[in-house]
Coordinates of C-alpha atoms in Angstrom, one line a residue:
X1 CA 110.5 94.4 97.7
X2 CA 109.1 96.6 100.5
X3 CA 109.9 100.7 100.4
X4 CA 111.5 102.5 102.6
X5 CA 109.9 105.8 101.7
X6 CA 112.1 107.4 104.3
X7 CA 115.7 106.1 102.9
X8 CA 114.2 105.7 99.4
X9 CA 115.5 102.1 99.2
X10 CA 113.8 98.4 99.2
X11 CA 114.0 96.2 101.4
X12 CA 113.8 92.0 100.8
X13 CA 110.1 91.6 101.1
X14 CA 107.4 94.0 99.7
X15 CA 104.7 93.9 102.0
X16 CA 101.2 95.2 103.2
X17 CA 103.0 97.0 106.0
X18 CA 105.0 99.6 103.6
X19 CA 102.3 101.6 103.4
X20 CA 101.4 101.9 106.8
X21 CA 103.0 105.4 106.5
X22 CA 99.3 106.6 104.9
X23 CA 97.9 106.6 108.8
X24 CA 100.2 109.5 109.3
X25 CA 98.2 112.9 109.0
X26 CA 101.5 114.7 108.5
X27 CA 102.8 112.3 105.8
X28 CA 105.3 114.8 103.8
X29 CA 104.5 114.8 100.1
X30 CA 107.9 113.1 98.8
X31 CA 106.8 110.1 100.8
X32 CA 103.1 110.4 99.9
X33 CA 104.1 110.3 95.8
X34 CA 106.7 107.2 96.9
X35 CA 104.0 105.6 98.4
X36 CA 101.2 105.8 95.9
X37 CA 103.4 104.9 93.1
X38 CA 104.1 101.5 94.9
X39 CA 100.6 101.0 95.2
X40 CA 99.5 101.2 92.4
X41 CA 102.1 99.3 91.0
X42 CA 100.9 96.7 93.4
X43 CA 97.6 97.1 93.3
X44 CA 97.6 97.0 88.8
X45 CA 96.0 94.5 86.7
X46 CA 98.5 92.4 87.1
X47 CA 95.6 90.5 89.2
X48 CA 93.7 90.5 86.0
X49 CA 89.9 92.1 86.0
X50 CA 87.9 90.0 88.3
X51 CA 91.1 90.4 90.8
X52 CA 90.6 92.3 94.0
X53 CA 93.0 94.7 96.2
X54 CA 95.4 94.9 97.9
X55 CA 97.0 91.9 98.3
X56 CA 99.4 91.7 101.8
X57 CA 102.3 90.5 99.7
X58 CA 103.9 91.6 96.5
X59 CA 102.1 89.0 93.5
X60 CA 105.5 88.9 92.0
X61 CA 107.6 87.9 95.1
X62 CA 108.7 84.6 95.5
X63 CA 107.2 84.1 98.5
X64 CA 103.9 85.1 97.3
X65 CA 101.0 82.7 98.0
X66 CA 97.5 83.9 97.6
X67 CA 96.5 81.3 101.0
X68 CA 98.9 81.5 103.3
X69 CA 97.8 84.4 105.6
X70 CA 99.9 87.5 105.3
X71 CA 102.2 86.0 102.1
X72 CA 99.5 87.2 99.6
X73 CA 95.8 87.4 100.9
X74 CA 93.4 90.3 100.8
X75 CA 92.5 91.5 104.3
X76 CA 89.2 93.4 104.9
X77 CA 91.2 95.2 107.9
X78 CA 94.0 95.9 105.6
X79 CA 91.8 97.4 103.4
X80 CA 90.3 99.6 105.8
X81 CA 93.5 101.0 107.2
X82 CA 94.7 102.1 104.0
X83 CA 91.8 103.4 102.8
X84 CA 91.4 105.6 106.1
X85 CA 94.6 106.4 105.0
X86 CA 94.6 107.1 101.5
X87 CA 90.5 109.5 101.7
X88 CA 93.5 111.3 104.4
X89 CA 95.5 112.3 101.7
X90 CA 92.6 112.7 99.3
X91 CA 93.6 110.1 97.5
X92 CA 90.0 109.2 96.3
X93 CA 90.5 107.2 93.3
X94 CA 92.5 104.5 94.5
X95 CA 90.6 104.9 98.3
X96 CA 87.5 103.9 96.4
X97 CA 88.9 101.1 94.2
X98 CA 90.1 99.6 97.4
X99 CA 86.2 99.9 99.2
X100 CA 84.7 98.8 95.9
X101 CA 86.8 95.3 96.1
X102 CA 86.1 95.2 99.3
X103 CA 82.4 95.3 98.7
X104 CA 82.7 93.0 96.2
X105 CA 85.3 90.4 98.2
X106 CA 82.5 90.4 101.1
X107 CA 79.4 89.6 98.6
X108 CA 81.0 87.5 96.6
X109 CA 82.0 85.3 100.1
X110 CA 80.2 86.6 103.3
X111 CA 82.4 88.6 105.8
X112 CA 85.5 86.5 105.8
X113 CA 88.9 86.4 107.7
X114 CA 91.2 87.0 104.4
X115 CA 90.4 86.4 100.8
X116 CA 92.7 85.1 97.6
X117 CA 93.2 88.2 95.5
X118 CA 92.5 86.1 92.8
X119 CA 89.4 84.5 92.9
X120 CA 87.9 86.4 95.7
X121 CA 86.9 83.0 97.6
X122 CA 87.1 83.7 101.0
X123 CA 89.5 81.7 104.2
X124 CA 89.7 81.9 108.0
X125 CA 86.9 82.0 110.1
X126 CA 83.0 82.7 108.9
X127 CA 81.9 84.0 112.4
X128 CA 83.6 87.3 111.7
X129 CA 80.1 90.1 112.1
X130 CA 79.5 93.7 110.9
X131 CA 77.4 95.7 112.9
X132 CA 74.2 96.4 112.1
X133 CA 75.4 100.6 111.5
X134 CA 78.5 98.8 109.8
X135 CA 76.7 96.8 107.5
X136 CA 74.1 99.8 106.6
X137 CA 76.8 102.1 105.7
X138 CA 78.9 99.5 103.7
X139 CA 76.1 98.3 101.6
X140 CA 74.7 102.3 101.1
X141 CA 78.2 103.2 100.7
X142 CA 78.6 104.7 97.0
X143 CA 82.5 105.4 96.4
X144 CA 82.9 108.9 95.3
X145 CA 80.4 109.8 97.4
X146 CA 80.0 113.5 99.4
X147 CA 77.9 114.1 101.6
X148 CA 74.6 116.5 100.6
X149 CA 75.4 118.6 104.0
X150 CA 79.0 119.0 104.7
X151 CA 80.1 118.9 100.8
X152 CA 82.9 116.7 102.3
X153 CA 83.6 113.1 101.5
X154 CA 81.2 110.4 103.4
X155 CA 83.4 107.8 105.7
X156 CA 81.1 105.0 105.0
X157 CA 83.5 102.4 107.1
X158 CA 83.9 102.5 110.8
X159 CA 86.0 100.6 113.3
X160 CA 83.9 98.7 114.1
X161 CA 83.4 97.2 110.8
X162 CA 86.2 95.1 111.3
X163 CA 85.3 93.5 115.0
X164 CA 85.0 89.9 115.4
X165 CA 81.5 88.5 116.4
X166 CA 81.4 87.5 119.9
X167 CA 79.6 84.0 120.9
X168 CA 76.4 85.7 122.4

Protein backbone atom coordinates (compact mmCIF):
# COMPACT_ATOMS: atom_id res chain seq x y z
CA UNK A 1 0.00 0.00 0.00
CA UNK A 2 1.52 3.45 -0.94
CA UNK A 3 2.36 6.14 2.08
CA UNK A 4 1.18 9.16 2.47
CA UNK A 5 3.99 10.51 4.50
CA UNK A 6 2.11 13.74 4.86
CA UNK A 7 -1.30 12.21 6.42
CA UNK A 8 0.65 9.18 7.72
CA UNK A 9 -1.88 6.77 6.02
CA UNK A 10 -1.72 4.20 2.98
CA UNK A 11 -3.19 4.32 0.22
CA UNK A 12 -4.50 1.06 -2.12
CA UNK A 13 -1.40 0.60 -4.16
CA UNK A 14 2.26 0.92 -2.91
CA UNK A 15 4.20 2.30 -5.55
CA UNK A 16 7.61 3.67 -6.91
CA UNK A 17 6.02 7.08 -6.78
CA UNK A 18 5.75 7.26 -2.74
CA UNK A 19 8.93 8.15 -2.45
CA UNK A 20 9.13 10.82 -4.77
CA UNK A 21 9.14 13.12 -1.72
CA UNK A 22 13.23 12.32 -1.44
CA UNK A 23 13.69 14.99 -4.55
CA UNK A 24 12.58 17.58 -2.01
CA UNK A 25 15.71 19.38 -0.52
CA UNK A 26 13.53 20.53 2.37
CA UNK A 27 12.08 17.10 3.14
CA UNK A 28 11.12 17.57 7.09
CA UNK A 29 12.68 14.70 9.07
CA UNK A 30 9.22 13.02 10.28
CA UNK A 31 8.61 12.40 6.59
CA UNK A 32 12.27 11.50 5.83
CA UNK A 33 12.22 8.51 8.76
CA UNK A 34 8.43 7.58 7.16
CA UNK A 35 9.93 7.32 4.02
CA UNK A 36 13.09 5.30 4.56
CA UNK A 37 11.40 2.88 6.73
CA UNK A 38 9.11 2.03 3.64
CA UNK A 39 11.98 1.55 1.63
CA UNK A 40 13.64 -0.57 3.16
CA UNK A 41 10.89 -2.52 3.95
CA UNK A 42 10.48 -2.57 0.20
CA UNK A 43 13.67 -2.79 -0.85
CA UNK A 44 14.55 -6.16 2.00
CA UNK A 45 15.53 -9.56 1.05
CA UNK A 46 12.39 -10.46 0.44
CA UNK A 47 13.84 -10.44 -3.33
CA UNK A 48 16.22 -12.95 -2.11
CA UNK A 49 20.24 -12.37 -2.64
CA UNK A 50 20.73 -12.27 -6.31
CA UNK A 51 17.49 -9.72 -6.29
CA UNK A 52 17.94 -6.21 -7.33
CA UNK A 53 16.27 -2.75 -6.23
CA UNK A 54 13.83 -1.05 -6.13
CA UNK A 55 11.17 -2.62 -7.73
CA UNK A 56 8.18 0.11 -9.01
CA UNK A 57 5.53 -1.97 -7.20
CA UNK A 58 5.20 -3.46 -3.83
CA UNK A 59 6.49 -7.50 -4.35
CA UNK A 60 3.71 -8.34 -2.01
CA UNK A 61 0.70 -6.53 -3.79
CA UNK A 62 -1.55 -8.33 -5.73
CA UNK A 63 -1.04 -6.58 -8.48
CA UNK A 64 2.56 -7.17 -8.53
CA UNK A 65 4.12 -8.56 -11.72
CA UNK A 66 7.87 -8.37 -12.21
CA UNK A 67 7.06 -7.72 -16.38
CA UNK A 68 4.45 -5.61 -16.79
CA UNK A 69 6.06 -2.13 -16.79
CA UNK A 70 5.42 -0.13 -13.78
CA UNK A 71 3.51 -3.19 -11.68
CA UNK A 72 6.83 -4.51 -10.52
CA UNK A 73 10.02 -3.84 -12.73
CA UNK A 74 13.25 -2.17 -11.79
CA UNK A 75 13.78 1.08 -13.69
CA UNK A 76 17.39 2.43 -14.19
CA UNK A 77 15.57 6.07 -14.08
CA UNK A 78 13.80 5.17 -10.98
CA UNK A 79 16.85 4.23 -9.59
CA UNK A 80 18.49 7.35 -10.30
CA UNK A 81 15.89 9.68 -8.97
CA UNK A 82 15.90 8.14 -5.73
CA UNK A 83 19.24 7.81 -5.34
CA UNK A 84 19.73 11.70 -6.16
CA UNK A 85 17.37 11.70 -3.63
CA UNK A 86 18.38 9.59 -0.96
CA UNK A 87 22.92 10.95 -1.24
CA UNK A 88 20.30 14.43 -0.54
CA UNK A 89 19.52 13.36 2.64
CA UNK A 90 22.72 11.49 3.25
CA UNK A 91 21.22 8.54 3.16
CA UNK A 92 24.41 6.66 1.86
CA UNK A 93 23.86 3.18 2.70
CA UNK A 94 20.74 2.50 1.02
CA UNK A 95 21.80 5.38 -1.92
CA UNK A 96 24.68 2.96 -2.66
CA UNK A 97 22.81 -0.40 -2.50
CA UNK A 98 20.45 1.11 -5.07
CA UNK A 99 23.77 2.24 -7.57
CA UNK A 100 25.40 -1.05 -6.85
CA UNK A 101 22.13 -3.02 -8.35
CA UNK A 102 22.01 -0.76 -10.73
CA UNK A 103 25.51 -1.54 -11.84
CA UNK A 104 24.92 -4.89 -11.62
CA UNK A 105 21.16 -4.89 -13.53
CA UNK A 106 23.05 -3.06 -16.49
CA UNK A 107 26.10 -5.74 -16.72
CA UNK A 108 24.32 -8.43 -16.12
CA UNK A 109 21.83 -7.25 -19.39
CA UNK A 110 23.28 -4.25 -21.32
CA UNK A 111 21.46 -0.82 -20.67
CA UNK A 112 17.91 -1.81 -20.77
CA UNK A 113 14.42 -0.22 -20.63
CA UNK A 114 13.21 -2.01 -17.14
CA UNK A 115 14.51 -5.12 -15.62
CA UNK A 116 12.64 -8.07 -13.38
CA UNK A 117 13.81 -7.48 -9.87
CA UNK A 118 14.22 -11.05 -9.77
CA UNK A 119 16.38 -12.35 -12.13
CA UNK A 120 17.84 -9.19 -13.39
CA UNK A 121 17.04 -10.12 -17.22
CA UNK A 122 16.43 -7.11 -18.82
CA UNK A 123 12.84 -5.83 -21.17
CA UNK A 124 11.90 -2.89 -23.37
CA UNK A 125 14.06 -1.53 -25.87
CA UNK A 126 18.07 -2.34 -26.24
CA UNK A 127 18.80 0.96 -28.17
CA UNK A 128 18.72 2.83 -24.84
CA UNK A 129 22.78 4.60 -24.78
CA UNK A 130 24.96 6.10 -21.94
CA UNK A 131 27.19 8.65 -22.84
CA UNK A 132 30.53 8.18 -23.15
CA UNK A 133 31.14 10.62 -19.55
CA UNK A 134 28.03 8.53 -18.28
CA UNK A 135 29.38 5.31 -18.84
CA UNK A 136 33.01 6.36 -17.43
CA UNK A 137 31.63 7.57 -14.26
CA UNK A 138 29.21 4.52 -13.78
CA UNK A 139 31.70 1.88 -14.39
CA UNK A 140 34.58 4.07 -12.12
CA UNK A 141 31.89 4.67 -9.78
CA UNK A 142 32.83 3.01 -6.28
CA UNK A 143 29.69 3.50 -3.83
CA UNK A 144 30.86 5.01 -0.75
CA UNK A 145 33.04 6.91 -2.51
CA UNK A 146 34.38 10.76 -1.61
CA UNK A 147 36.06 12.59 -3.54
CA UNK A 148 40.14 13.14 -2.67
CA UNK A 149 39.53 17.16 -3.18
CA UNK A 150 36.26 18.28 -1.85
CA UNK A 151 36.01 15.44 1.04
CA UNK A 152 32.34 15.36 -0.21
CA UNK A 153 30.58 12.42 -1.68
CA UNK A 154 31.25 11.78 -5.62
CA UNK A 155 27.87 11.98 -7.84
CA UNK A 156 29.04 9.44 -10.18
CA UNK A 157 25.44 9.45 -12.14
CA UNK A 158 24.32 12.31 -14.32
CA UNK A 159 21.15 13.09 -16.27
CA UNK A 160 22.22 12.22 -18.93
CA UNK A 161 22.79 8.77 -17.98
CA UNK A 162 19.38 7.95 -18.47
CA UNK A 163 18.78 9.54 -22.23
CA UNK A 164 17.56 7.42 -24.92
CA UNK A 165 20.06 6.92 -27.93
CA UNK A 166 19.02 8.74 -30.90
CA UNK A 167 19.06 7.00 -34.53
CA UNK A 168 22.29 8.92 -35.69
Amino acid sequence: MRLDVVRGVRGVEDTIVSFAPLLDPDLPSAQLAAIMTDLRRRASTRIGSDGHVVPTYDLAAEGFDERRYWRGPVWINTNWLLWNGLVQHGQTEEADAILRSSLGLVARSGFREYFDPFGGEGFGTDRLRLDRGADARLHRASPGRRSSQTGRRDRPWTLSCCRGSSSR
